mmCIF file of C-alpha atoms in Angstrom:
data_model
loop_
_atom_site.group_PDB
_atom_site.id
_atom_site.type_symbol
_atom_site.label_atom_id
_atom_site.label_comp_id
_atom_site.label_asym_id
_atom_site.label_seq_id
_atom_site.Cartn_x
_atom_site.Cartn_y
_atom_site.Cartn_z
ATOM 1 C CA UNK H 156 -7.457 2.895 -17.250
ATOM 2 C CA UNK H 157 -9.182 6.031 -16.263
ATOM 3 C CA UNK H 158 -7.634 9.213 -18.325
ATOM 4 C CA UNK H 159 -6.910 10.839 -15.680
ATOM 5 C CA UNK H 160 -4.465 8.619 -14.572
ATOM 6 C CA UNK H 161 -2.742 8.349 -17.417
ATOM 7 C CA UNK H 162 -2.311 11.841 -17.561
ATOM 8 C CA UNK H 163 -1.403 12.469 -13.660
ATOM 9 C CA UNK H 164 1.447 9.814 -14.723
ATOM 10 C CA UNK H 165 2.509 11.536 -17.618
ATOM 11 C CA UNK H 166 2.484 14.678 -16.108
ATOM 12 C CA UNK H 167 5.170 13.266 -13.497
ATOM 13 C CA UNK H 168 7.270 11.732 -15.737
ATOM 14 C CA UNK H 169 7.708 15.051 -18.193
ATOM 15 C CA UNK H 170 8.482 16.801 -14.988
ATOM 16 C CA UNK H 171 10.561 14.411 -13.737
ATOM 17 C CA UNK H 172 12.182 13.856 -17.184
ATOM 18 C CA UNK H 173 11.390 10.034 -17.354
ATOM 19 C CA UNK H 174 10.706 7.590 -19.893
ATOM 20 C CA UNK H 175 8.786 4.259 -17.825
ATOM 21 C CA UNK H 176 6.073 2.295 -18.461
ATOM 22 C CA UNK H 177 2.777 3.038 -16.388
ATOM 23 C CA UNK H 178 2.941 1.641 -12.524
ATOM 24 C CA UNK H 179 0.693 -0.439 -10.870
ATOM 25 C CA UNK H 180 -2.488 1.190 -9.690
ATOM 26 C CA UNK H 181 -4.067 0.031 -6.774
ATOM 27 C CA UNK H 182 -6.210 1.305 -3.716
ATOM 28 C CA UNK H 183 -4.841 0.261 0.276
ATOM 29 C CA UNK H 184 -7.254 -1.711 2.123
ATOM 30 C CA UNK H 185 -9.974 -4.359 1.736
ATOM 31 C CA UNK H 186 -11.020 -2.535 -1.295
ATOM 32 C CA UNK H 187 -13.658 -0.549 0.089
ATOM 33 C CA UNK H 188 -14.428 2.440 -0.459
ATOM 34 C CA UNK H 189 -14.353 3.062 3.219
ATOM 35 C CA UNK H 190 -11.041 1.912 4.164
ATOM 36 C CA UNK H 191 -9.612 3.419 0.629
ATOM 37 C CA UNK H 192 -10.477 6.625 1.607
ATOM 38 C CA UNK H 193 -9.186 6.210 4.764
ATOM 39 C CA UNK H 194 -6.115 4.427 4.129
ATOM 40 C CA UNK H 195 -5.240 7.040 1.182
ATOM 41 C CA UNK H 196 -5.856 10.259 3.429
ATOM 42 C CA UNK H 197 -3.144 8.815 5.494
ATOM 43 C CA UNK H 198 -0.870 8.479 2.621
ATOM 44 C CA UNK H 199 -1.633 11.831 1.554
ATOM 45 C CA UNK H 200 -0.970 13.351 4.708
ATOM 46 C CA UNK H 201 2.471 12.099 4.986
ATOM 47 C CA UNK H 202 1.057 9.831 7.985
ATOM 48 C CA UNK H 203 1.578 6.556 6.298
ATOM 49 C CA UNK H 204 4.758 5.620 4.969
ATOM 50 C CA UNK H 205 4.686 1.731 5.179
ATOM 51 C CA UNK H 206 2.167 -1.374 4.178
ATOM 52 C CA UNK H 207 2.272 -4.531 4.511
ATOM 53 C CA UNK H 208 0.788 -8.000 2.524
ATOM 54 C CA UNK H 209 0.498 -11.695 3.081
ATOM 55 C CA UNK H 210 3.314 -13.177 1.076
ATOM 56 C CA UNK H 211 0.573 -16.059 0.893
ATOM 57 C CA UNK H 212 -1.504 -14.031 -1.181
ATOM 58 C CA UNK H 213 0.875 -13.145 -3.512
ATOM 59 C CA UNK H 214 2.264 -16.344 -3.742
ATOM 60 C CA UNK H 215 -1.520 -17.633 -4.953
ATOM 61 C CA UNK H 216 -1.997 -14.731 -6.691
ATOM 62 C CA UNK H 217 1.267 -15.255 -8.762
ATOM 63 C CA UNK H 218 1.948 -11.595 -8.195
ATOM 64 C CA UNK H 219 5.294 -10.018 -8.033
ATOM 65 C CA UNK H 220 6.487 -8.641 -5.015
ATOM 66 C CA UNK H 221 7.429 -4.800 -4.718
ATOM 67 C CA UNK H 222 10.923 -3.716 -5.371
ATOM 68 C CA UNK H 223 12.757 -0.771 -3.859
ATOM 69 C CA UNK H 224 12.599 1.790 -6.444
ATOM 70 C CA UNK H 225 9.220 0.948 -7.945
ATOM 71 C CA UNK H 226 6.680 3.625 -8.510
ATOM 72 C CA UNK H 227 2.919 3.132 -8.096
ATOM 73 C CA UNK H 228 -0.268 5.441 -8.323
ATOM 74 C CA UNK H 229 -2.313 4.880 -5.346
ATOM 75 C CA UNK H 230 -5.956 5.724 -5.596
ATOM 76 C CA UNK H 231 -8.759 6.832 -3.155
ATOM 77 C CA UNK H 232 -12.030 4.914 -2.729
ATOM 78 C CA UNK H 233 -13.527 5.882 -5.473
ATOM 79 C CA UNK H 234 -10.998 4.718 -8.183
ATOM 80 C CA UNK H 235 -9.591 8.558 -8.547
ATOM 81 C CA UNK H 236 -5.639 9.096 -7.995
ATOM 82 C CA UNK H 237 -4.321 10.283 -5.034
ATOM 83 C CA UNK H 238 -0.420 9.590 -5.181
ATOM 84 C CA UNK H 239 2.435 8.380 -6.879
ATOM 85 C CA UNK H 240 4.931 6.401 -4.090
ATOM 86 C CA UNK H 241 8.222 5.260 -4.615
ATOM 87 C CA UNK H 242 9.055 1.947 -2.494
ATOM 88 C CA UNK H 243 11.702 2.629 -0.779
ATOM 89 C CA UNK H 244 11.822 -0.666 1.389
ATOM 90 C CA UNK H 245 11.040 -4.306 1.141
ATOM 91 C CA UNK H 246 11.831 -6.513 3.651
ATOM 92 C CA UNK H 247 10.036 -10.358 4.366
ATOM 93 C CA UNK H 248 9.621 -10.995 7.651
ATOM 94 C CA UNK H 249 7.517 -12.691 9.969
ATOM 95 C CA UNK H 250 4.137 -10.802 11.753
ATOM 96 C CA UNK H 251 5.086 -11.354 15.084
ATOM 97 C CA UNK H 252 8.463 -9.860 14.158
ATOM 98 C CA UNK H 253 7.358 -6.528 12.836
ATOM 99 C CA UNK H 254 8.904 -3.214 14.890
ATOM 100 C CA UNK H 255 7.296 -0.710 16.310
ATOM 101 C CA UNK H 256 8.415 1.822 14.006
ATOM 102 C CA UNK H 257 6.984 -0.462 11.770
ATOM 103 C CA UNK H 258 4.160 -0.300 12.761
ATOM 104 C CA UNK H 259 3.899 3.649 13.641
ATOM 105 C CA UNK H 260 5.178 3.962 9.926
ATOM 106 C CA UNK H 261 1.861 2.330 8.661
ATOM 107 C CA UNK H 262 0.413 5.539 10.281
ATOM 108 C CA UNK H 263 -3.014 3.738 11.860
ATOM 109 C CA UNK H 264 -5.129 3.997 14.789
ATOM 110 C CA UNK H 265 -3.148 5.392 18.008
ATOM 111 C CA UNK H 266 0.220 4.028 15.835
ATOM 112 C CA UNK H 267 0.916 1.478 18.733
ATOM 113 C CA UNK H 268 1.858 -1.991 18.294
ATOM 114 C CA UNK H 269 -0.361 -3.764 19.415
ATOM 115 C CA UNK H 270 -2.853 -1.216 17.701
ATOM 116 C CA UNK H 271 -1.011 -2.370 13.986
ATOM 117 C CA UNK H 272 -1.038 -6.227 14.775
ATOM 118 C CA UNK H 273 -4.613 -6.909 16.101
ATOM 119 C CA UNK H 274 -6.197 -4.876 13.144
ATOM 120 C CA UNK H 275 -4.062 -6.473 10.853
ATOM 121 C CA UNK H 276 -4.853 -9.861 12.366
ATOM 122 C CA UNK H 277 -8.759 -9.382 12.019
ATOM 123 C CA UNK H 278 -7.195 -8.142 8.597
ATOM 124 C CA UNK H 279 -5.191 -10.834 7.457
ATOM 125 C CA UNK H 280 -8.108 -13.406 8.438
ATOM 126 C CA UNK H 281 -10.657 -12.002 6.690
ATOM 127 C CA UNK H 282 -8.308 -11.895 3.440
ATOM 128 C CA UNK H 283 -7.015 -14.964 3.502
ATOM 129 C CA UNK H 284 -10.122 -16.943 4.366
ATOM 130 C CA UNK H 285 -11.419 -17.336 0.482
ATOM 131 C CA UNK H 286 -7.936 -18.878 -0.028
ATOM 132 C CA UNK H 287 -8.540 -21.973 2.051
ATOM 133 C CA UNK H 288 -5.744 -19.993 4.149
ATOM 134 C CA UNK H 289 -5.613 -19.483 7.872
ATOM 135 C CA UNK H 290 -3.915 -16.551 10.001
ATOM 136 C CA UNK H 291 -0.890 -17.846 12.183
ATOM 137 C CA UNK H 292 1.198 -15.454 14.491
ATOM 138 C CA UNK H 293 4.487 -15.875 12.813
ATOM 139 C CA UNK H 294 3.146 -16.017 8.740
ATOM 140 C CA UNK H 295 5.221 -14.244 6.498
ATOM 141 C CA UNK H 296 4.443 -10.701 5.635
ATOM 142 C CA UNK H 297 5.790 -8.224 2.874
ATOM 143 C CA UNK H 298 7.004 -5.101 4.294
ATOM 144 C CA UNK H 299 6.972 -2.356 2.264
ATOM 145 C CA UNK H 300 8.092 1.038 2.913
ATOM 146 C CA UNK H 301 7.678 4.117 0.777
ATOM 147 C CA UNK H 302 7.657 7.948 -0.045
ATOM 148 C CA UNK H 303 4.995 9.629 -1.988
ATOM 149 C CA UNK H 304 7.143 11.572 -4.517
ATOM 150 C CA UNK H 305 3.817 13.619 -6.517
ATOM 151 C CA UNK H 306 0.163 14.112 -5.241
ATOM 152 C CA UNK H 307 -2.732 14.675 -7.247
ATOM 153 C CA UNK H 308 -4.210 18.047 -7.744
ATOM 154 C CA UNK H 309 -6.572 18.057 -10.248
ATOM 155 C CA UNK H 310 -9.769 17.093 -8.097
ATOM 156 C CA UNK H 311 -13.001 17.964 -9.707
#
């Protein structure tokens, strides 16, 4: 764990007055440097509020899914914090299903629609491809909504 995470988190929690284990720490995207960046500018700029995840994935992965309430420290492309979010939201549903405020909340492209769900099906396909696991229309997706509650300002 890089210090200066640990140390962005502790920060919040003595200003926030809470005692918690460290969050997940994780970086949006394909893990790229690229689309980190990219992904956690959005974040940063109060653009994007939402994500979403194959529920595949973390069904193979044996991962837990995000609760409402959860904290996490979201970091840019080069492994250096950006944000701590609070989940707000989860909700399962089915790709084909998701809203369009949905999809403006993930705060990407021209925040259409049909913007969100043909990146996220050349998305989805390219993640779930070294699973044995093919993209269908209607697979299950974890929708997550969230706030960021602290940003990081101690940038070299």
């Amino acid at each position: 764990m890089l210090k200066n995470v640990e140390v962005f988190w502790q920060n919040f929690l003595d200003k926030h007055e809470l005692d918690m284990l460290m969050p997940d720490v994780w970086m949006f995207g394909d893990g790229s440097s690229e689309m980190g960046n990219r992904l956690g500018q959005l974040v940063v700029s109060g653009r994007k509020t939402a994500t979403c995840s194959s529920l595949d994935i973390y069904k193979m992965e044996e991962e837990q899914l995000p609760k409402a309430g959860q904290y996490d420290i979201i970091l840019d492309g080069q492994s250096q914090p950006l944000a701590i979010i609070r989940t707000t939201k989860v909700e399962i549903m089915p790709m084909n299903k998701v809203s369009e405020s949905f999809a403006q909340a993930e705060g990407e492209g021209d925040l259409t629609l049909d913007y969100w769900y043909e990146e996220h099906a050349r998305f989805f396909k390219e993640e779930l491809a070294p699973y044995q696991l093919q993209f269908y229309p209607d697979m299950l997706l974890v929708c997550q909504s969230f706030e960021v509650v602290d940003l990081y300002t101690e940038k070299e």
